[in-house]
Amino acid sequence: MTRITLVEGDITEQQVDAVVNAANSSLLGGGGVDGAIHRKGGSQILEECRRLRASHWGRGLPTGQAVATTAGRLPARWVVHTVGPVYWEDEYDDRAEQLASCYRESLRVAAELGARTVAFPAVSAGVYGWPLEDAARIALGTVAAAVAGPARELTEVRFVLFGTAAYGTFEQVWRGMGAGGEGRQGQD
Protein backbone atom coordinates (compact mmCIF):
# COMPACT_ATOMS: atom_id res chain seq x y z
CA MET A 1 0.00 0.00 0.00
CA THR A 2 1.28 3.43 -0.94
CA ARG A 3 1.63 6.04 1.80
CA ILE A 4 0.75 9.61 0.92
CA THR A 5 2.58 12.00 3.23
CA LEU A 6 2.82 15.75 3.65
CA VAL A 7 5.94 17.58 4.78
CA GLU A 8 6.86 21.21 5.05
CA GLY A 9 10.30 21.64 3.58
CA ASP A 10 12.61 22.00 0.61
CA ILE A 11 11.96 19.65 -2.30
CA THR A 12 15.63 19.80 -3.33
CA GLU A 13 16.61 18.06 -0.07
CA GLN A 14 14.28 15.07 -0.34
CA GLN A 15 15.88 11.65 -0.30
CA VAL A 16 13.48 9.90 -2.67
CA ASP A 17 13.83 8.07 -5.96
CA ALA A 18 12.16 10.82 -8.01
CA VAL A 19 11.56 14.50 -7.37
CA VAL A 20 8.89 16.20 -9.49
CA ASN A 21 9.80 19.57 -10.94
CA ALA A 22 7.07 22.14 -11.62
CA ALA A 23 8.86 23.08 -14.85
CA ASN A 24 8.15 25.62 -17.52
CA SER A 25 7.61 24.29 -21.03
CA SER A 26 11.14 25.21 -22.17
CA LEU A 27 12.62 22.68 -19.70
CA LEU A 28 15.55 25.08 -19.34
CA GLY A 29 14.97 26.29 -15.80
CA GLY A 30 13.06 29.21 -14.40
CA GLY A 31 11.93 30.54 -11.06
CA GLY A 32 10.39 28.90 -8.01
CA VAL A 33 10.70 25.12 -7.73
CA ASP A 34 12.08 24.89 -11.28
CA GLY A 35 14.93 27.30 -10.57
CA ALA A 36 15.73 25.69 -7.22
CA ILE A 37 15.95 22.20 -8.76
CA HIS A 38 18.16 23.38 -11.61
CA ARG A 39 20.45 25.38 -9.29
CA LYS A 40 20.91 22.66 -6.69
CA GLY A 41 20.91 19.75 -9.15
CA GLY A 42 23.54 21.35 -11.33
CA SER A 43 24.42 21.38 -15.00
CA GLN A 44 23.67 17.68 -15.62
CA ILE A 45 19.94 18.38 -15.41
CA LEU A 46 20.16 21.30 -17.81
CA GLU A 47 22.28 19.27 -20.25
CA GLU A 48 19.69 16.49 -20.35
CA CYS A 49 16.88 19.01 -20.73
CA ARG A 50 18.70 20.56 -23.68
CA ARG A 51 19.02 17.11 -25.27
CA LEU A 52 15.29 16.56 -24.81
CA ARG A 53 14.59 19.92 -26.46
CA ALA A 54 16.92 19.07 -29.34
CA SER A 55 15.19 15.74 -29.94
CA HIS A 56 11.58 14.99 -29.07
CA TRP A 57 10.47 18.21 -27.33
CA GLY A 58 11.73 20.89 -29.73
CA ARG A 59 8.66 23.07 -29.15
CA GLY A 60 8.80 22.51 -25.41
CA LEU A 61 7.01 20.08 -23.12
CA PRO A 62 3.22 20.44 -23.39
CA THR A 63 1.15 21.32 -20.34
CA GLY A 64 0.11 18.23 -18.40
CA GLN A 65 2.90 16.03 -19.75
CA ALA A 66 5.98 14.71 -17.93
CA VAL A 67 9.51 13.66 -18.83
CA ALA A 68 12.48 12.53 -16.72
CA THR A 69 16.14 13.45 -16.43
CA THR A 70 18.94 12.70 -14.03
CA ALA A 71 18.78 14.43 -10.66
CA GLY A 72 22.37 15.64 -10.90
CA ARG A 73 23.59 16.65 -7.42
CA LEU A 74 20.17 16.25 -5.76
CA PRO A 75 19.78 13.36 -3.29
CA ALA A 76 17.11 11.85 -5.59
CA ARG A 77 17.89 9.57 -8.54
CA TRP A 78 15.68 11.31 -11.11
CA VAL A 79 13.83 14.54 -11.74
CA VAL A 80 10.44 14.20 -13.39
CA HIS A 81 9.63 17.49 -15.11
CA THR A 82 5.97 18.41 -15.59
CA VAL A 83 4.40 21.59 -16.91
CA GLY A 84 1.43 22.80 -14.92
CA PRO A 85 -1.27 25.06 -16.32
CA VAL A 86 -1.57 28.74 -15.55
CA TYR A 87 -4.79 29.31 -13.60
CA TRP A 88 -7.48 30.92 -15.67
CA GLU A 89 -11.00 30.83 -14.31
CA ASP A 90 -12.62 31.11 -17.77
CA GLU A 91 -11.05 27.78 -18.79
CA TYR A 92 -11.20 26.06 -15.42
CA ASP A 93 -12.40 22.60 -16.51
CA ASP A 94 -9.75 22.13 -19.20
CA ARG A 95 -6.99 23.51 -17.03
CA ALA A 96 -8.04 21.50 -13.96
CA GLU A 97 -7.77 18.36 -16.12
CA GLN A 98 -4.31 19.49 -17.26
CA LEU A 99 -3.27 19.93 -13.61
CA ALA A 100 -4.55 16.45 -12.72
CA SER A 101 -2.66 15.12 -15.76
CA CYS A 102 0.59 16.57 -14.35
CA TYR A 103 0.25 14.28 -11.34
CA ARG A 104 -0.88 11.19 -13.28
CA GLU A 105 1.82 11.57 -15.94
CA SER A 106 4.55 12.23 -13.36
CA LEU A 107 3.57 9.08 -11.46
CA ARG A 108 3.49 7.10 -14.72
CA VAL A 109 6.98 8.29 -15.71
CA ALA A 110 8.33 7.64 -12.19
CA ALA A 111 6.88 4.12 -12.18
CA GLU A 112 8.39 3.41 -15.62
CA LEU A 113 11.78 4.40 -14.21
CA GLY A 114 11.33 1.95 -11.34
CA ALA A 115 10.89 4.63 -8.67
CA ARG A 116 9.32 3.53 -5.40
CA THR A 117 9.26 6.96 -3.71
CA VAL A 118 8.22 10.25 -5.32
CA ALA A 119 8.17 13.83 -3.99
CA PHE A 120 5.84 16.47 -5.46
CA PRO A 121 5.64 20.23 -5.01
CA ALA A 122 2.27 21.99 -5.22
CA VAL A 123 2.27 22.19 -9.04
CA SER A 124 0.85 25.47 -10.45
CA ALA A 125 0.14 26.88 -6.96
CA GLY A 126 2.98 29.42 -7.10
CA VAL A 127 3.52 31.96 -9.86
CA TYR A 128 1.00 30.12 -12.09
CA GLY A 129 -1.67 31.40 -9.69
CA TRP A 130 -3.70 28.28 -8.96
CA PRO A 131 -5.71 28.80 -5.74
CA LEU A 132 -3.96 26.69 -3.12
CA GLU A 133 -6.99 24.89 -1.69
CA ASP A 134 -8.19 23.85 -5.15
CA ALA A 135 -4.65 22.86 -6.17
CA ALA A 136 -4.43 20.67 -3.05
CA ARG A 137 -7.80 19.02 -3.76
CA ILE A 138 -6.79 18.21 -7.36
CA ALA A 139 -3.31 17.01 -6.36
CA LEU A 140 -4.36 14.84 -3.44
CA GLY A 141 -7.42 13.41 -5.19
CA THR A 142 -5.51 12.57 -8.35
CA VAL A 143 -2.61 10.95 -6.49
CA ALA A 144 -4.92 8.98 -4.17
CA ALA A 145 -6.77 7.58 -7.20
CA ALA A 146 -3.52 6.78 -9.03
CA VAL A 147 -1.91 4.91 -6.14
CA ALA A 148 -5.08 2.85 -5.72
CA GLY A 149 -4.71 1.78 -9.36
CA PRO A 150 -1.94 2.15 -11.91
CA ALA A 151 0.71 3.57 -9.53
CA ARG A 152 0.14 1.11 -6.68
CA GLU A 153 3.74 -0.19 -6.85
CA LEU A 154 4.96 3.04 -5.24
CA THR A 155 5.68 2.86 -1.53
CA GLU A 156 5.41 6.60 -0.82
CA VAL A 157 4.20 9.73 -2.53
CA ARG A 158 5.31 12.78 -0.59
CA PHE A 159 3.99 16.31 -1.01
CA VAL A 160 6.76 18.72 -0.08
CA LEU A 161 5.18 22.06 0.72
CA PHE A 162 7.04 25.30 1.03
CA GLY A 163 5.86 27.26 4.06
CA THR A 164 3.32 26.77 6.79
CA ALA A 165 0.41 28.19 4.76
CA ALA A 166 0.86 25.64 1.96
CA TYR A 167 1.39 22.80 4.42
CA GLY A 168 -1.66 23.82 6.47
CA THR A 169 -3.88 24.05 3.41
CA PHE A 170 -2.82 20.63 2.08
CA GLU A 171 -3.24 19.11 5.54
CA GLN A 172 -6.73 20.58 5.90
CA VAL A 173 -7.79 19.32 2.46
CA TRP A 174 -6.24 15.88 3.13
CA ARG A 175 -8.10 15.56 6.45
CA GLY A 176 -11.28 16.70 4.72
CA MET A 177 -10.84 13.81 2.29
CA GLY A 178 -10.90 11.42 5.25
CA ALA A 179 -7.16 10.85 5.33
CA GLY A 180 -6.28 12.32 8.72
CA GLY A 181 -3.04 11.24 10.31
CA GLU A 182 -1.14 10.71 7.06
CA GLY A 183 0.61 14.06 7.16
CA ARG A 184 3.62 14.91 9.24
CA GLN A 185 5.29 18.23 9.63
CA GLY A 186 9.00 18.87 9.35
CA GLN A 187 11.92 18.17 7.10
CA ASP A 188 12.41 14.62 5.84
mmCIF file of C-alpha atoms in Angstrom:
data_model
loop_
_atom_site.group_PDB
_atom_site.id
_atom_site.type_symbol
_atom_site.label_atom_id
_atom_site.label_comp_id
_atom_site.label_asym_id
_atom_site.label_seq_id
_atom_site.Cartn_x
_atom_site.Cartn_y
_atom_site.Cartn_z
ATOM 1 C CA MET A 1 0.000 0.000 0.000
ATOM 2 C CA THR A 2 1.282 3.431 -0.937
ATOM 3 C CA ARG A 3 1.631 6.043 1.796
ATOM 4 C CA ILE A 4 0.747 9.611 0.919
ATOM 5 C CA THR A 5 2.583 11.999 3.228
ATOM 6 C CA LEU A 6 2.822 15.748 3.651
ATOM 7 C CA VAL A 7 5.936 17.584 4.782
ATOM 8 C CA GLU A 8 6.862 21.214 5.053
ATOM 9 C CA GLY A 9 10.298 21.639 3.576
ATOM 10 C CA ASP A 10 12.608 22.002 0.612
ATOM 11 C CA ILE A 11 11.963 19.654 -2.296
ATOM 12 C CA THR A 12 15.630 19.799 -3.326
ATOM 13 C CA GLU A 13 16.609 18.061 -0.071
ATOM 14 C CA GLN A 14 14.279 15.072 -0.337
ATOM 15 C CA GLN A 15 15.876 11.648 -0.304
ATOM 16 C CA VAL A 16 13.477 9.904 -2.669
ATOM 17 C CA ASP A 17 13.831 8.074 -5.958
ATOM 18 C CA ALA A 18 12.157 10.822 -8.009
ATOM 19 C CA VAL A 19 11.555 14.503 -7.374
ATOM 20 C CA VAL A 20 8.892 16.196 -9.488
ATOM 21 C CA ASN A 21 9.798 19.571 -10.935
ATOM 22 C CA ALA A 22 7.075 22.139 -11.625
ATOM 23 C CA ALA A 23 8.863 23.077 -14.847
ATOM 24 C CA ASN A 24 8.149 25.617 -17.520
ATOM 25 C CA SER A 25 7.613 24.294 -21.034
ATOM 26 C CA SER A 26 11.135 25.213 -22.168
ATOM 27 C CA LEU A 27 12.618 22.681 -19.697
ATOM 28 C CA LEU A 28 15.547 25.083 -19.341
ATOM 29 C CA GLY A 29 14.975 26.295 -15.798
ATOM 30 C CA GLY A 30 13.060 29.207 -14.402
ATOM 31 C CA GLY A 31 11.927 30.536 -11.060
ATOM 32 C CA GLY A 32 10.393 28.901 -8.012
ATOM 33 C CA VAL A 33 10.698 25.117 -7.735
ATOM 34 C CA ASP A 34 12.082 24.893 -11.279
ATOM 35 C CA GLY A 35 14.925 27.299 -10.570
ATOM 36 C CA ALA A 36 15.729 25.692 -7.222
ATOM 37 C CA ILE A 37 15.948 22.201 -8.756
ATOM 38 C CA HIS A 38 18.160 23.375 -11.607
ATOM 39 C CA ARG A 39 20.454 25.377 -9.289
ATOM 40 C CA LYS A 40 20.911 22.664 -6.687
ATOM 41 C CA GLY A 41 20.915 19.746 -9.145
ATOM 42 C CA GLY A 42 23.541 21.349 -11.334
ATOM 43 C CA SER A 43 24.424 21.379 -14.998
ATOM 44 C CA GLN A 44 23.672 17.682 -15.624
ATOM 45 C CA ILE A 45 19.937 18.378 -15.410
ATOM 46 C CA LEU A 46 20.159 21.300 -17.813
ATOM 47 C CA GLU A 47 22.285 19.272 -20.246
ATOM 48 C CA GLU A 48 19.692 16.489 -20.353
ATOM 49 C CA CYS A 49 16.883 19.013 -20.729
ATOM 50 C CA ARG A 50 18.702 20.563 -23.683
ATOM 51 C CA ARG A 51 19.023 17.111 -25.266
ATOM 52 C CA LEU A 52 15.295 16.563 -24.808
ATOM 53 C CA ARG A 53 14.586 19.924 -26.460
ATOM 54 C CA ALA A 54 16.924 19.070 -29.336
ATOM 55 C CA SER A 55 15.185 15.741 -29.945
ATOM 56 C CA HIS A 56 11.576 14.995 -29.070
ATOM 57 C CA TRP A 57 10.465 18.206 -27.333
ATOM 58 C CA GLY A 58 11.732 20.892 -29.725
ATOM 59 C CA ARG A 59 8.662 23.066 -29.151
ATOM 60 C CA GLY A 60 8.800 22.508 -25.408
ATOM 61 C CA LEU A 61 7.006 20.084 -23.119
ATOM 62 C CA PRO A 62 3.219 20.440 -23.392
ATOM 63 C CA THR A 63 1.151 21.320 -20.343
ATOM 64 C CA GLY A 64 0.105 18.234 -18.400
ATOM 65 C CA GLN A 65 2.904 16.031 -19.753
ATOM 66 C CA ALA A 66 5.978 14.710 -17.929
ATOM 67 C CA VAL A 67 9.511 13.662 -18.832
ATOM 68 C CA ALA A 68 12.484 12.526 -16.725
ATOM 69 C CA THR A 69 16.144 13.450 -16.431
ATOM 70 C CA THR A 70 18.942 12.698 -14.033
ATOM 71 C CA ALA A 71 18.781 14.434 -10.661
ATOM 72 C CA GLY A 72 22.374 15.642 -10.896
ATOM 73 C CA ARG A 73 23.587 16.648 -7.419
ATOM 74 C CA LEU A 74 20.167 16.246 -5.764
ATOM 75 C CA PRO A 75 19.780 13.362 -3.292
ATOM 76 C CA ALA A 76 17.113 11.851 -5.591
ATOM 77 C CA ARG A 77 17.893 9.567 -8.544
ATOM 78 C CA TRP A 78 15.681 11.311 -11.110
ATOM 79 C CA VAL A 79 13.833 14.542 -11.742
ATOM 80 C CA VAL A 80 10.437 14.198 -13.386
ATOM 81 C CA HIS A 81 9.630 17.486 -15.109
ATOM 82 C CA THR A 82 5.974 18.406 -15.592
ATOM 83 C CA VAL A 83 4.401 21.588 -16.907
ATOM 84 C CA GLY A 84 1.427 22.799 -14.923
ATOM 85 C CA PRO A 85 -1.271 25.056 -16.323
ATOM 86 C CA VAL A 86 -1.565 28.738 -15.551
ATOM 87 C CA TYR A 87 -4.789 29.306 -13.602
ATOM 88 C CA TRP A 88 -7.480 30.923 -15.674
ATOM 89 C CA GLU A 89 -11.003 30.833 -14.308
ATOM 90 C CA ASP A 90 -12.624 31.106 -17.772
ATOM 91 C CA GLU A 91 -11.046 27.784 -18.794
ATOM 92 C CA TYR A 92 -11.202 26.057 -15.418
ATOM 93 C CA ASP A 93 -12.396 22.597 -16.507
ATOM 94 C CA ASP A 94 -9.750 22.129 -19.203
ATOM 95 C CA ARG A 95 -6.986 23.514 -17.027
ATOM 96 C CA ALA A 96 -8.044 21.497 -13.964
ATOM 97 C CA GLU A 97 -7.765 18.363 -16.119
ATOM 98 C CA GLN A 98 -4.306 19.494 -17.255
ATOM 99 C CA LEU A 99 -3.272 19.925 -13.606
ATOM 100 C CA ALA A 100 -4.547 16.449 -12.724
ATOM 101 C CA SER A 101 -2.657 15.124 -15.761
ATOM 102 C CA CYS A 102 0.593 16.566 -14.351
ATOM 103 C CA TYR A 103 0.255 14.283 -11.338
ATOM 104 C CA ARG A 104 -0.884 11.190 -13.282
ATOM 105 C CA GLU A 105 1.819 11.569 -15.939
ATOM 106 C CA SER A 106 4.545 12.232 -13.361
ATOM 107 C CA LEU A 107 3.566 9.076 -11.464
ATOM 108 C CA ARG A 108 3.490 7.095 -14.719
ATOM 109 C CA VAL A 109 6.977 8.287 -15.707
ATOM 110 C CA ALA A 110 8.328 7.637 -12.190
ATOM 111 C CA ALA A 111 6.879 4.115 -12.183
ATOM 112 C CA GLU A 112 8.386 3.407 -15.625
ATOM 113 C CA LEU A 113 11.778 4.398 -14.213
ATOM 114 C CA GLY A 114 11.331 1.952 -11.335
ATOM 115 C CA ALA A 115 10.890 4.632 -8.672
ATOM 116 C CA ARG A 116 9.323 3.534 -5.401
ATOM 117 C CA THR A 117 9.257 6.955 -3.706
ATOM 118 C CA VAL A 118 8.220 10.253 -5.317
ATOM 119 C CA ALA A 119 8.166 13.831 -3.988
ATOM 120 C CA PHE A 120 5.838 16.473 -5.460
ATOM 121 C CA PRO A 121 5.642 20.233 -5.007
ATOM 122 C CA ALA A 122 2.274 21.994 -5.225
ATOM 123 C CA VAL A 123 2.269 22.192 -9.043
ATOM 124 C CA SER A 124 0.846 25.467 -10.451
ATOM 125 C CA ALA A 125 0.143 26.879 -6.963
ATOM 126 C CA GLY A 126 2.983 29.420 -7.104
ATOM 127 C CA VAL A 127 3.515 31.961 -9.863
ATOM 128 C CA TYR A 128 0.998 30.120 -12.087
ATOM 129 C CA GLY A 129 -1.669 31.401 -9.694
ATOM 130 C CA TRP A 130 -3.700 28.278 -8.963
ATOM 131 C CA PRO A 131 -5.714 28.797 -5.740
ATOM 132 C CA LEU A 132 -3.958 26.689 -3.118
ATOM 133 C CA GLU A 133 -6.991 24.895 -1.689
ATOM 134 C CA ASP A 134 -8.191 23.851 -5.150
ATOM 135 C CA ALA A 135 -4.651 22.862 -6.174
ATOM 136 C CA ALA A 136 -4.435 20.673 -3.050
ATOM 137 C CA ARG A 137 -7.795 19.024 -3.764
ATOM 138 C CA ILE A 138 -6.792 18.211 -7.357
ATOM 139 C CA ALA A 139 -3.310 17.005 -6.359
ATOM 140 C CA LEU A 140 -4.360 14.837 -3.438
ATOM 141 C CA GLY A 141 -7.421 13.413 -5.188
ATOM 142 C CA THR A 142 -5.506 12.565 -8.354
ATOM 143 C CA VAL A 143 -2.611 10.955 -6.493
ATOM 144 C CA ALA A 144 -4.923 8.984 -4.173
ATOM 145 C CA ALA A 145 -6.769 7.576 -7.203
ATOM 146 C CA ALA A 146 -3.518 6.777 -9.034
ATOM 147 C CA VAL A 147 -1.907 4.908 -6.143
ATOM 148 C CA ALA A 148 -5.078 2.845 -5.718
ATOM 149 C CA GLY A 149 -4.712 1.782 -9.361
ATOM 150 C CA PRO A 150 -1.936 2.152 -11.909
ATOM 151 C CA ALA A 151 0.710 3.570 -9.533
ATOM 152 C CA ARG A 152 0.139 1.113 -6.677
ATOM 153 C CA GLU A 153 3.742 -0.192 -6.854
ATOM 154 C CA LEU A 154 4.962 3.042 -5.244
ATOM 155 C CA THR A 155 5.678 2.862 -1.529
ATOM 156 C CA GLU A 156 5.412 6.596 -0.817
ATOM 157 C CA VAL A 157 4.201 9.731 -2.531
ATOM 158 C CA ARG A 158 5.309 12.779 -0.586
ATOM 159 C CA PHE A 159 3.986 16.314 -1.010
ATOM 160 C CA VAL A 160 6.762 18.724 -0.075
ATOM 161 C CA LEU A 161 5.176 22.063 0.723
ATOM 162 C CA PHE A 162 7.040 25.305 1.026
ATOM 163 C CA GLY A 163 5.862 27.261 4.063
ATOM 164 C CA THR A 164 3.322 26.768 6.793
ATOM 165 C CA ALA A 165 0.414 28.186 4.759
ATOM 166 C CA ALA A 166 0.863 25.644 1.960
ATOM 167 C CA TYR A 167 1.395 22.796 4.421
ATOM 168 C CA GLY A 168 -1.655 23.819 6.467
ATOM 169 C CA THR A 169 -3.877 24.047 3.405
ATOM 170 C CA PHE A 170 -2.820 20.635 2.085
ATOM 171 C CA GLU A 171 -3.237 19.111 5.543
ATOM 172 C CA GLN A 172 -6.734 20.583 5.905
ATOM 173 C CA VAL A 173 -7.788 19.316 2.464
ATOM 174 C CA TRP A 174 -6.244 15.880 3.135
ATOM 175 C CA ARG A 175 -8.102 15.560 6.449
ATOM 176 C CA GLY A 176 -11.283 16.696 4.719
ATOM 177 C CA MET A 177 -10.845 13.815 2.289
ATOM 178 C CA GLY A 178 -10.898 11.419 5.250
ATOM 179 C CA ALA A 179 -7.155 10.852 5.332
ATOM 180 C CA GLY A 180 -6.282 12.323 8.716
ATOM 181 C CA GLY A 181 -3.042 11.242 10.312
ATOM 182 C CA GLU A 182 -1.143 10.708 7.061
ATOM 183 C CA GLY A 183 0.608 14.063 7.161
ATOM 184 C CA ARG A 184 3.625 14.912 9.240
ATOM 185 C CA GLN A 185 5.293 18.231 9.628
ATOM 186 C CA GLY A 186 9.002 18.869 9.347
ATOM 187 C CA GLN A 187 11.920 18.170 7.095
ATOM 188 C CA ASP A 188 12.408 14.624 5.842
#
